[in-house]
């Protein structure tokens, strides 16, 4: 059932999810607007309440219509939590503006894409394009690879873990857009996601390492297993850059396209892995 649900979700997302309508991040905005105090405890309580609601729904639908109701609910949850939605629109608008040499528009869209980790002040064009590549790699991880991981490992209750992760992702993005770095730090959301991303980053990282220069990428991946100091963003993007180094584009249109194409290949590889594990009975 996991593989079937996943394939339906990914197929629908690629064909029809082009905006915010089917995005959990957008649906949670009214809830986030009322938050004025920030702490790790408040973040945990909000997340656990969201997960509890989904768990109750999954449990209550069990066995109804021979499992069809539960399957439909899992697919809807997957559609809300997996996929970039409006971020994909920002990416396409960036490409359109960059191809027409609209400096103001393409810089505005680049700022949206690099919202979470930002770009170094007064960086060169080459450094800016590398950071844009890293941001796109991270967006693919945040909206596709990590949600896919939690959806799969949760088994029958994958939607519960998926909603928990997507809730934290949405909360982090909201804080980055509308509040100060201090308030975001007080919320503790970055620390929680740092822990949750540890295993998914290493799994995605080994895929990037295998597609990159093996003599350098694989030792770097093994070193990341004991790395407790760098952020998960730095670990993943440094591994991805081994593969991106094969195509050192300096063009503001082609450079991000290379990163997105690589991210799509990694996503496809992981879906194939899930399919093989399902076929051989490891997953259900």
Protein backbone atom coordinates (compact mmCIF):
# COMPACT_ATOMS: atom_id res chain seq x y z
CA UNK A 1 0.00 0.00 0.00
CA UNK A 2 2.91 2.36 0.74
CA UNK A 3 4.32 2.14 -2.78
CA UNK A 4 0.88 2.50 -4.40
CA UNK A 5 0.08 5.58 -2.28
CA UNK A 6 3.49 7.09 -2.97
CA UNK A 7 3.25 6.67 -6.73
CA UNK A 8 -0.22 8.22 -6.81
CA UNK A 9 0.92 11.15 -4.68
CA UNK A 10 4.03 11.84 -6.78
CA UNK A 11 2.11 11.49 -10.06
CA UNK A 12 -0.62 13.89 -8.96
CA UNK A 13 1.92 16.32 -7.54
CA UNK A 14 3.90 16.54 -10.76
CA UNK A 15 0.80 17.01 -12.92
CA UNK A 16 -1.51 19.20 -10.89
CA UNK A 17 0.15 20.66 -7.78
CA UNK A 18 1.29 23.98 -9.17
CA UNK A 19 0.31 26.37 -6.39
CA UNK A 20 -0.64 26.66 -2.73
CA UNK A 21 -4.08 25.00 -2.81
CA UNK A 22 -2.76 21.51 -2.03
CA UNK A 23 0.04 22.69 0.29
CA UNK A 24 -0.16 22.08 4.05
CA UNK A 25 2.19 25.01 4.64
CA UNK A 26 -0.42 27.36 3.16
CA UNK A 27 -3.30 25.77 5.08
CA UNK A 28 -1.49 26.27 8.40
CA UNK A 29 -0.89 30.00 7.92
CA UNK A 30 -4.09 31.10 9.76
CA UNK A 31 -2.95 29.07 12.78
CA UNK A 32 0.55 30.53 12.72
CA UNK A 33 -0.64 34.14 12.46
CA UNK A 34 -1.91 34.08 16.02
CA UNK A 35 1.39 32.95 17.55
CA UNK A 36 3.13 35.71 19.48
CA UNK A 37 5.23 33.73 21.97
CA UNK A 38 7.87 31.23 20.92
CA UNK A 39 9.50 28.37 22.78
CA UNK A 40 10.63 24.80 22.19
CA UNK A 41 7.78 23.51 24.36
CA UNK A 42 5.14 25.39 22.37
CA UNK A 43 6.57 24.06 19.11
CA UNK A 44 6.54 20.49 20.40
CA UNK A 45 2.97 20.78 21.74
CA UNK A 46 1.63 22.18 18.46
CA UNK A 47 3.37 19.44 16.47
CA UNK A 48 2.18 16.64 18.75
CA UNK A 49 -1.41 17.91 18.59
CA UNK A 50 -1.28 17.87 14.77
CA UNK A 51 0.13 14.33 14.81
CA UNK A 52 -2.48 13.18 17.35
CA UNK A 53 -5.32 14.46 15.17
CA UNK A 54 -3.97 12.58 12.15
CA UNK A 55 -3.37 9.42 14.24
CA UNK A 56 -6.98 9.47 15.44
CA UNK A 57 -8.24 9.85 11.88
CA UNK A 58 -6.04 7.01 10.58
CA UNK A 59 -7.17 4.78 13.45
CA UNK A 60 -10.86 5.64 13.03
CA UNK A 61 -10.79 4.89 9.28
CA UNK A 62 -9.14 1.49 9.72
CA UNK A 63 -11.23 -1.26 8.10
CA UNK A 64 -13.85 1.07 6.61
CA UNK A 65 -14.78 0.11 3.03
CA UNK A 66 -12.14 -2.64 3.09
CA UNK A 67 -9.38 -0.12 3.77
CA UNK A 68 -10.26 2.18 0.86
CA UNK A 69 -11.17 5.08 3.17
CA UNK A 70 -7.84 4.86 4.98
CA UNK A 71 -5.95 4.64 1.69
CA UNK A 72 -7.74 7.72 0.34
CA UNK A 73 -6.90 9.63 3.52
CA UNK A 74 -3.22 8.64 3.26
CA UNK A 75 -3.13 9.88 -0.33
CA UNK A 76 -4.70 13.23 0.62
CA UNK A 77 -2.18 13.67 3.46
CA UNK A 78 0.63 12.83 1.05
CA UNK A 79 -0.60 15.41 -1.45
CA UNK A 80 -0.67 18.09 1.26
CA UNK A 81 2.79 17.30 2.63
CA UNK A 82 4.89 16.08 -0.33
CA UNK A 83 5.78 18.53 -3.09
CA UNK A 84 6.99 22.09 -3.30
CA UNK A 85 3.82 23.75 -4.63
CA UNK A 86 4.38 27.51 -4.61
CA UNK A 87 8.17 27.07 -4.37
CA UNK A 88 8.12 25.44 -7.80
CA UNK A 89 6.37 28.55 -9.11
CA UNK A 90 9.14 30.71 -7.64
CA UNK A 91 11.72 28.56 -9.41
CA UNK A 92 9.99 28.84 -12.80
CA UNK A 93 9.56 32.59 -12.33
CA UNK A 94 13.26 32.85 -11.53
CA UNK A 95 14.17 31.03 -14.75
CA UNK A 96 11.84 33.24 -16.78
CA UNK A 97 13.20 36.45 -15.26
CA UNK A 98 16.83 35.32 -15.59
CA UNK A 99 16.36 34.31 -19.23
CA UNK A 100 14.97 37.80 -19.96
CA UNK A 101 17.76 39.52 -17.98
CA UNK A 102 15.22 41.01 -15.57
CA UNK A 103 17.65 41.62 -12.71
CA UNK A 104 15.15 42.83 -10.11
CA UNK A 105 12.67 40.00 -10.73
CA UNK A 106 15.22 37.20 -10.76
CA UNK A 107 16.89 38.51 -7.61
CA UNK A 108 13.49 38.65 -5.88
CA UNK A 109 12.74 35.04 -6.81
CA UNK A 110 16.24 33.96 -5.78
CA UNK A 111 15.61 35.55 -2.37
CA UNK A 112 12.44 33.44 -2.03
CA UNK A 113 14.33 30.26 -2.95
CA UNK A 114 17.18 30.96 -0.49
CA UNK A 115 14.86 32.10 2.30
CA UNK A 116 15.84 29.57 4.98
CA UNK A 117 19.64 29.69 4.83
CA UNK A 118 20.21 32.89 2.87
CA UNK A 119 23.17 33.97 0.74
CA UNK A 120 26.46 35.45 2.03
CA UNK A 121 26.61 39.23 1.91
CA UNK A 122 28.66 40.70 -0.95
CA UNK A 123 29.38 37.33 -2.51
CA UNK A 124 30.62 36.91 -6.06
CA UNK A 125 28.39 35.76 -8.91
CA UNK A 126 29.94 32.30 -8.75
CA UNK A 127 29.33 32.01 -5.03
CA UNK A 128 25.77 33.26 -5.46
CA UNK A 129 25.02 30.62 -8.09
CA UNK A 130 26.53 27.89 -5.93
CA UNK A 131 24.36 28.95 -2.99
CA UNK A 132 21.33 28.99 -5.27
CA UNK A 133 22.16 25.43 -6.32
CA UNK A 134 22.47 24.45 -2.67
CA UNK A 135 19.11 26.05 -1.87
CA UNK A 136 17.42 24.08 -4.66
CA UNK A 137 19.03 20.84 -3.47
CA UNK A 138 17.76 21.58 0.04
CA UNK A 139 14.26 22.43 -1.20
CA UNK A 140 14.12 19.07 -2.96
CA UNK A 141 15.18 17.40 0.28
CA UNK A 142 12.72 19.33 2.46
CA UNK A 143 9.70 18.88 0.21
CA UNK A 144 10.36 15.48 -1.39
CA UNK A 145 13.12 13.28 0.05
CA UNK A 146 12.60 13.81 3.80
CA UNK A 147 8.78 13.62 3.61
CA UNK A 148 9.12 10.47 1.48
CA UNK A 149 11.38 8.96 4.15
CA UNK A 150 8.94 9.59 7.01
CA UNK A 151 5.97 8.46 4.92
CA UNK A 152 7.69 5.16 4.16
CA UNK A 153 9.23 4.34 7.56
CA UNK A 154 5.95 5.05 9.34
CA UNK A 155 4.25 2.14 7.60
CA UNK A 156 0.48 2.20 8.30
CA UNK A 157 1.00 5.34 10.39
CA UNK A 158 3.27 7.04 7.89
CA UNK A 159 0.79 9.94 7.52
CA UNK A 160 1.23 10.71 11.22
CA UNK A 161 5.01 11.10 10.94
CA UNK A 162 4.62 12.89 7.61
CA UNK A 163 2.26 15.52 9.05
CA UNK A 164 4.57 16.04 12.03
CA UNK A 165 7.52 16.71 9.75
CA UNK A 166 5.52 18.91 7.36
CA UNK A 167 4.14 20.91 10.30
CA UNK A 168 7.67 21.68 11.52
CA UNK A 169 8.77 22.56 7.99
CA UNK A 170 5.84 24.96 7.61
CA UNK A 171 6.50 26.51 11.03
CA UNK A 172 10.16 27.08 10.17
CA UNK A 173 9.28 28.72 6.84
CA UNK A 174 6.66 30.93 8.48
CA UNK A 175 9.09 32.11 11.12
CA UNK A 176 11.75 32.80 8.49
CA UNK A 177 9.32 34.95 6.51
CA UNK A 178 7.54 36.85 9.25
CA UNK A 179 9.68 36.87 12.39
CA UNK A 180 13.20 37.67 13.51
CA UNK A 181 16.06 35.15 13.70
CA UNK A 182 15.91 35.45 17.51
CA UNK A 183 12.24 34.43 17.64
CA UNK A 184 12.94 31.57 15.27
CA UNK A 185 15.77 30.40 17.53
CA UNK A 186 13.50 30.66 20.59
CA UNK A 187 10.95 28.38 18.91
CA UNK A 188 13.49 25.54 18.76
CA UNK A 189 12.21 24.41 15.36
CA UNK A 190 15.67 24.42 13.79
CA UNK A 191 17.02 22.16 16.54
CA UNK A 192 14.15 19.70 16.19
CA UNK A 193 14.53 19.50 12.42
CA UNK A 194 18.29 19.10 12.80
CA UNK A 195 17.68 15.88 14.75
CA UNK A 196 14.89 14.63 12.47
CA UNK A 197 16.94 15.28 9.33
CA UNK A 198 20.02 13.36 10.49
CA UNK A 199 19.14 9.95 9.00
CA UNK A 200 17.33 11.22 5.86
CA UNK A 201 20.28 13.52 5.04
CA UNK A 202 22.74 10.62 5.25
CA UNK A 203 20.52 8.43 3.07
CA UNK A 204 20.13 11.15 0.46
CA UNK A 205 23.81 12.03 0.84
CA UNK A 206 25.00 8.55 -0.10
CA UNK A 207 22.95 8.79 -3.31
CA UNK A 208 24.59 12.12 -4.15
CA UNK A 209 27.99 10.67 -3.26
CA UNK A 210 27.53 7.68 -5.58
CA UNK A 211 26.53 9.99 -8.43
CA UNK A 212 29.49 12.27 -7.75
CA UNK A 213 33.23 11.74 -7.78
CA UNK A 214 33.46 8.55 -5.73
CA UNK A 215 37.10 8.92 -4.73
CA UNK A 216 36.24 12.17 -2.94
CA UNK A 217 32.50 11.94 -2.28
CA UNK A 218 32.38 8.57 -0.50
CA UNK A 219 35.10 9.44 2.06
CA UNK A 220 33.23 12.70 2.71
CA UNK A 221 30.01 10.74 3.26
CA UNK A 222 31.68 8.37 5.73
CA UNK A 223 33.08 11.39 7.57
CA UNK A 224 29.56 12.86 7.79
CA UNK A 225 28.42 9.85 9.85
CA UNK A 226 30.34 11.17 12.84
CA UNK A 227 29.91 14.87 12.07
CA UNK A 228 28.01 16.50 14.94
CA UNK A 229 28.99 20.11 14.33
CA UNK A 230 27.87 21.05 10.83
CA UNK A 231 24.23 21.66 10.00
CA UNK A 232 22.36 19.06 7.95
CA UNK A 233 22.11 21.65 5.18
CA UNK A 234 25.91 21.90 4.98
CA UNK A 235 26.35 18.12 5.05
CA UNK A 236 23.89 17.45 2.24
CA UNK A 237 24.87 20.32 -0.03
CA UNK A 238 28.61 19.63 0.33
CA UNK A 239 27.98 16.04 -0.85
CA UNK A 240 25.76 17.27 -3.68
CA UNK A 241 28.46 19.66 -4.87
CA UNK A 242 30.70 16.68 -5.71
CA UNK A 243 28.15 15.76 -8.39
CA UNK A 244 27.43 19.34 -9.43
CA UNK A 245 31.17 19.96 -9.92
CA UNK A 246 30.97 17.85 -13.09
CA UNK A 247 29.01 20.65 -14.76
CA UNK A 248 30.59 23.90 -13.55
CA UNK A 249 28.11 26.25 -15.24
CA UNK A 250 28.42 29.97 -14.69
CA UNK A 251 25.13 30.79 -16.39
CA UNK A 252 22.32 32.06 -14.15
CA UNK A 253 19.78 29.90 -16.01
CA UNK A 254 21.72 26.68 -16.61
CA UNK A 255 23.32 26.53 -13.16
CA UNK A 256 20.05 26.09 -11.22
CA UNK A 257 18.69 23.77 -13.91
CA UNK A 258 21.63 21.41 -13.40
CA UNK A 259 20.93 21.28 -9.65
CA UNK A 260 17.22 20.59 -10.17
CA UNK A 261 17.93 17.87 -12.73
CA UNK A 262 20.31 16.18 -10.29
CA UNK A 263 17.77 16.43 -7.45
CA UNK A 264 15.12 14.81 -9.66
CA UNK A 265 17.48 11.92 -10.42
CA UNK A 266 18.09 11.38 -6.70
CA UNK A 267 14.34 11.39 -6.03
CA UNK A 268 13.83 8.81 -8.77
CA UNK A 269 16.60 6.62 -7.36
CA UNK A 270 15.00 6.62 -3.91
CA UNK A 271 11.56 5.80 -5.31
CA UNK A 272 13.11 2.85 -7.16
CA UNK A 273 14.71 1.71 -3.88
CA UNK A 274 11.31 1.86 -2.16
CA UNK A 275 9.80 -0.16 -5.03
CA UNK A 276 12.49 -2.85 -4.75
CA UNK A 277 12.10 -3.07 -0.99
CA UNK A 278 8.34 -3.43 -1.46
CA UNK A 279 8.75 -6.15 -4.09
CA UNK A 280 11.07 -8.14 -1.83
CA UNK A 281 8.71 -7.82 1.13
CA UNK A 282 10.75 -5.44 3.28
CA UNK A 283 8.03 -2.80 3.06
CA UNK A 284 4.25 -3.24 2.87
